[in-house]
């Protein structure tokens, strides 16, 4: 039995988020990690609220909150604390 398009999007969002987390945990905090996260977020944004809740919670939390802390639009530079550059 074939999956419908929405179920495939849910699986793809989970797969891409796992890939981004794997790269993050391997300290590949470079362009490849950012690209994987951006692809995961793009698929995640296409899902309805109900569909988003079908993703494992740990993936949703990492994608929405933790990764935003490090990869968010306001982030720049090499990830060093901005406090050190203010001295």
CSV table of N, CA and C in Angstrom, one decimal:
chain,number,residue,atom,x,y,z
A,1,UNK,N,0.8,-1.2,0.0
A,1,UNK,CA,0.0,0.0,0.0
A,1,UNK,C,0.9,1.2,0.0
A,2,UNK,N,0.7,2.1,-0.9
A,2,UNK,CA,1.5,3.3,-1.1
A,2,UNK,C,1.1,4.4,0.0
A,3,UNK,N,2.2,5.1,0.4
A,3,UNK,CA,1.9,6.2,1.4
A,3,UNK,C,1.4,7.4,0.6
A,4,UNK,N,0.6,8.1,1.3
A,4,UNK,CA,0.2,9.4,0.6
A,4,UNK,C,1.3,10.4,0.8
A,5,UNK,N,1.1,11.5,0.1
A,5,UNK,CA,2.1,12.6,0.0
A,5,UNK,C,2.4,13.2,1.4
A,6,UNK,N,1.4,13.4,2.2
A,6,UNK,CA,1.6,14.0,3.5
A,6,UNK,C,2.4,13.1,4.4
A,7,UNK,N,2.1,11.7,4.4
A,7,UNK,CA,2.9,10.8,5.2
A,7,UNK,C,4.4,10.8,4.7
A,8,UNK,N,4.6,10.9,3.4
A,8,UNK,CA,6.0,11.0,2.9
A,8,UNK,C,6.7,12.3,3.4
A,9,UNK,N,5.9,13.4,3.5
A,9,UNK,CA,6.5,14.6,4.0
A,9,UNK,C,6.9,14.5,5.4
A,10,UNK,N,6.1,13.8,6.2
A,10,UNK,CA,6.4,13.6,7.6
A,10,UNK,C,7.7,12.8,7.8
A,11,UNK,N,7.8,11.7,7.0
A,11,UNK,CA,9.0,10.9,7.0
A,11,UNK,C,10.2,11.6,6.6
A,12,UNK,N,10.1,12.4,5.6
A,12,UNK,CA,11.2,13.2,5.0
A,12,UNK,C,11.6,14.3,6.1
A,13,UNK,N,10.7,14.9,6.7
A,13,UNK,CA,11.1,15.9,7.7
A,13,UNK,C,11.8,15.2,8.9
A,14,UNK,N,11.4,14.0,9.3
A,14,UNK,CA,12.1,13.3,10.3
A,14,UNK,C,13.5,12.9,9.9
A,15,UNK,N,13.6,12.4,8.7
A,15,UNK,CA,14.9,11.9,8.1
A,15,UNK,C,15.9,13.1,8.1
A,16,UNK,N,15.4,14.2,7.5
A,16,UNK,CA,16.3,15.4,7.4
A,16,UNK,C,16.7,16.0,8.7
A,17,UNK,N,15.8,16.0,9.7
A,17,UNK,CA,16.1,16.5,11.0
A,17,UNK,C,17.1,15.6,11.7
A,18,UNK,N,16.9,14.2,11.5
A,18,UNK,CA,17.9,13.3,12.1
A,18,UNK,C,19.3,13.5,11.5
A,19,UNK,N,19.3,13.8,10.2
A,19,UNK,CA,20.6,14.0,9.5
A,19,UNK,C,21.3,15.3,10.0
A,20,UNK,N,20.5,16.3,10.2
A,20,UNK,CA,21.1,17.6,10.7
A,20,UNK,C,21.6,17.4,12.2
A,21,UNK,N,20.8,16.7,13.0
A,21,UNK,CA,21.3,16.4,14.4
A,21,UNK,C,22.5,15.5,14.4
A,22,UNK,N,22.6,14.6,13.5
A,22,UNK,CA,23.8,13.7,13.4
A,22,UNK,C,25.0,14.6,13.1
A,23,UNK,N,24.9,15.5,12.1
A,23,UNK,CA,26.0,16.3,11.8
A,23,UNK,C,26.3,17.3,13.0
A,24,UNK,N,25.3,17.8,13.6
A,24,UNK,CA,25.5,18.6,14.8
A,24,UNK,C,26.3,17.9,15.9
A,25,UNK,N,25.8,16.7,16.2
A,25,UNK,CA,26.5,15.9,17.3
A,25,UNK,C,27.9,15.5,16.9
A,26,UNK,N,28.2,15.4,15.6
A,26,UNK,CA,29.5,15.1,15.1
A,26,UNK,C,30.4,16.3,15.0
A,27,UNK,N,29.9,17.5,15.5
A,27,UNK,CA,30.5,18.8,15.5
A,27,UNK,C,30.8,19.2,14.1
A,28,UNK,N,30.0,18.9,13.2
A,28,UNK,CA,30.1,19.4,11.8
A,28,UNK,C,29.2,20.6,11.7
A,29,UNK,N,29.5,21.6,12.5
A,29,UNK,CA,28.7,22.9,12.6
A,29,UNK,C,29.1,23.8,11.5
A,30,UNK,N,29.1,23.2,10.3
A,30,UNK,CA,29.5,24.0,9.1
A,30,UNK,C,28.4,24.1,8.1
A,31,UNK,N,28.7,24.4,6.9
A,31,UNK,CA,27.7,24.6,5.9
A,31,UNK,C,26.8,23.3,5.7
A,32,UNK,N,27.4,22.1,5.8
A,32,UNK,CA,26.6,20.9,5.5
A,32,UNK,C,25.6,20.7,6.6
A,33,UNK,N,25.9,21.1,7.8
A,33,UNK,CA,24.9,21.0,8.9
A,33,UNK,C,23.8,22.0,8.7
A,34,UNK,N,24.2,23.2,8.4
A,34,UNK,CA,23.2,24.3,8.2
A,34,UNK,C,22.3,23.9,7.0
A,35,UNK,N,22.9,23.4,5.9
A,35,UNK,CA,22.0,23.0,4.8
A,35,UNK,C,21.1,21.9,5.1
A,36,UNK,N,21.5,20.9,5.9
A,36,UNK,CA,20.6,19.8,6.3
A,36,UNK,C,19.5,20.4,7.2
A,37,UNK,N,19.8,21.3,8.1
A,37,UNK,CA,18.8,21.9,9.0
A,37,UNK,C,17.8,22.7,8.2
A,38,UNK,N,18.3,23.5,7.2
A,38,UNK,CA,17.5,24.3,6.4
A,38,UNK,C,16.5,23.5,5.5
A,39,UNK,N,17.0,22.4,5.0
A,39,UNK,CA,16.1,21.5,4.2
A,39,UNK,C,15.0,20.9,5.1
A,40,UNK,N,15.4,20.4,6.3
A,40,UNK,CA,14.5,19.9,7.3
A,40,UNK,C,13.4,20.9,7.7
A,41,UNK,N,13.9,22.1,7.9
A,41,UNK,CA,12.9,23.2,8.3
A,41,UNK,C,12.0,23.5,7.2
A,42,UNK,N,12.5,23.5,5.9
A,42,UNK,CA,11.6,23.8,4.8
A,42,UNK,C,10.5,22.8,4.7
A,43,UNK,N,10.8,21.5,4.9
A,43,UNK,CA,9.8,20.4,4.8
A,43,UNK,C,8.9,20.5,6.0
A,44,UNK,N,9.4,20.8,7.2
A,44,UNK,CA,8.6,20.9,8.4
A,44,UNK,C,7.6,22.1,8.3
A,45,UNK,N,8.0,23.2,7.6
A,45,UNK,CA,7.1,24.3,7.5
A,45,UNK,C,5.9,24.0,6.6
A,46,UNK,N,6.0,23.0,5.7
A,46,UNK,CA,4.9,22.5,4.8
A,46,UNK,C,3.8,21.7,5.6
A,47,UNK,N,4.2,21.2,6.7
A,47,UNK,CA,3.3,20.4,7.5
A,47,UNK,C,2.2,21.2,8.3
A,48,UNK,N,1.1,20.6,8.5
A,48,UNK,CA,0.0,21.2,9.3
A,48,UNK,C,0.4,20.9,10.8
A,49,UNK,N,-0.3,21.6,11.7
A,49,UNK,CA,0.0,21.5,13.1
A,49,UNK,C,-0.1,20.0,13.5
A,50,UNK,N,-1.2,19.4,13.1
A,50,UNK,CA,-1.4,18.0,13.4
A,50,UNK,C,-0.3,17.1,12.9
A,51,UNK,N,0.1,17.3,11.7
A,51,UNK,CA,1.2,16.5,11.1
A,51,UNK,C,2.5,16.8,11.8
A,52,UNK,N,2.8,18.0,12.2
A,52,UNK,CA,4.0,18.3,12.9
A,52,UNK,C,4.1,17.5,14.2
A,53,UNK,N,2.9,17.3,14.8
A,53,UNK,CA,2.9,16.5,16.1
A,53,UNK,C,3.2,15.0,15.9
A,54,UNK,N,3.2,14.6,14.6
A,54,UNK,CA,3.5,13.2,14.4
A,54,UNK,C,5.0,12.9,14.3
A,55,UNK,N,5.8,14.0,14.2
A,55,UNK,CA,7.2,13.8,14.3
A,55,UNK,C,7.6,13.5,15.8
A,56,UNK,N,8.6,12.8,16.0
A,56,UNK,CA,9.1,12.5,17.4
A,56,UNK,C,9.4,13.8,18.1
A,57,UNK,N,9.0,13.9,19.3
A,57,UNK,CA,9.1,15.2,20.1
A,57,UNK,C,10.6,15.7,20.1
A,58,UNK,N,11.5,14.8,20.3
A,58,UNK,CA,12.9,15.2,20.4
A,58,UNK,C,13.4,15.9,19.1
A,59,UNK,N,12.9,15.4,18.0
A,59,UNK,CA,13.2,16.0,16.7
A,59,UNK,C,12.6,17.4,16.5
A,60,UNK,N,11.3,17.5,16.9
A,60,UNK,CA,10.6,18.8,16.9
A,60,UNK,C,11.3,19.8,17.7
A,61,UNK,N,11.6,19.4,18.9
A,61,UNK,CA,12.3,20.4,19.9
A,61,UNK,C,13.6,20.8,19.3
A,62,UNK,N,14.4,19.9,18.8
A,62,UNK,CA,15.7,20.3,18.3
A,62,UNK,C,15.6,21.2,17.1
A,63,UNK,N,14.7,20.9,16.2
A,63,UNK,CA,14.5,21.7,15.0
A,63,UNK,C,14.0,23.1,15.3
A,64,UNK,N,13.0,23.2,16.1
A,64,UNK,CA,12.4,24.5,16.4
A,64,UNK,C,13.2,25.4,17.4
A,65,UNK,N,13.7,24.8,18.4
A,65,UNK,CA,14.2,25.6,19.5
A,65,UNK,C,15.8,25.6,19.5
A,66,UNK,N,16.3,24.4,19.7
A,66,UNK,CA,17.8,24.3,19.9
A,66,UNK,C,18.5,24.8,18.7
A,67,UNK,N,18.1,24.3,17.5
A,67,UNK,CA,18.8,24.7,16.3
A,67,UNK,C,18.6,26.2,16.0
A,68,UNK,N,17.5,26.7,16.4
A,68,UNK,CA,17.3,28.2,16.1
A,68,UNK,C,18.3,29.0,17.0
A,69,UNK,N,18.6,28.5,18.2
A,69,UNK,CA,19.5,29.2,19.0
A,69,UNK,C,20.9,29.3,18.3
A,70,UNK,N,21.3,28.3,17.6
A,70,UNK,CA,22.6,28.3,17.0
A,70,UNK,C,22.6,28.7,15.6
A,71,UNK,N,21.5,28.5,14.8
A,71,UNK,CA,21.5,28.7,13.4
A,71,UNK,C,20.5,29.8,13.0
A,72,UNK,N,19.9,30.5,14.0
A,72,UNK,CA,18.8,31.4,13.7
A,72,UNK,C,19.3,32.6,12.8
A,73,UNK,N,18.3,33.4,12.4
A,73,UNK,CA,18.6,34.5,11.4
A,73,UNK,C,19.5,35.5,12.1
A,74,UNK,N,19.5,35.7,13.4
A,74,UNK,CA,20.3,36.7,14.0
A,74,UNK,C,21.7,36.2,14.3
A,75,UNK,N,22.0,35.0,14.0
A,75,UNK,CA,23.3,34.4,14.2
A,75,UNK,C,24.3,34.8,13.1
A,76,UNK,N,25.5,35.0,13.5
A,76,UNK,CA,26.5,35.3,12.5
A,76,UNK,C,27.9,35.0,13.1
A,77,UNK,N,28.9,35.0,12.3
A,77,UNK,CA,30.2,34.7,12.8
A,77,UNK,C,30.5,33.2,13.0
A,78,UNK,N,31.4,32.9,13.8
A,78,UNK,CA,31.9,31.5,14.0
A,78,UNK,C,31.3,30.8,15.2
A,79,UNK,N,30.3,31.4,15.8
A,79,UNK,CA,29.6,30.8,16.9
A,79,UNK,C,30.2,31.2,18.3
A,80,UNK,N,31.3,32.0,18.3
A,80,UNK,CA,31.9,32.4,19.5
A,80,UNK,C,30.9,33.4,20.2
A,81,UNK,N,31.1,33.4,21.5
A,81,UNK,CA,30.2,34.3,22.3
A,81,UNK,C,30.4,35.7,21.9
A,82,UNK,N,29.4,36.5,21.8
A,82,UNK,CA,29.5,37.9,21.4
A,82,UNK,C,30.1,38.7,22.5
A,83,UNK,N,30.1,38.2,23.8
A,83,UNK,CA,30.6,38.9,24.9
A,83,UNK,C,32.1,39.1,24.7
A,84,UNK,N,32.8,38.1,24.1
A,84,UNK,CA,34.3,38.3,24.0
A,84,UNK,C,34.6,39.4,23.0
A,85,UNK,N,33.7,39.6,22.0
A,85,UNK,CA,34.0,40.6,21.0
A,85,UNK,C,33.6,42.0,21.6
A,86,UNK,N,32.9,42.1,22.7
A,86,UNK,CA,32.5,43.4,23.2
A,86,UNK,C,33.5,44.0,24.1
A,87,UNK,N,34.5,43.2,24.6
A,87,UNK,CA,35.5,43.7,25.5
A,87,UNK,C,36.5,44.5,24.8
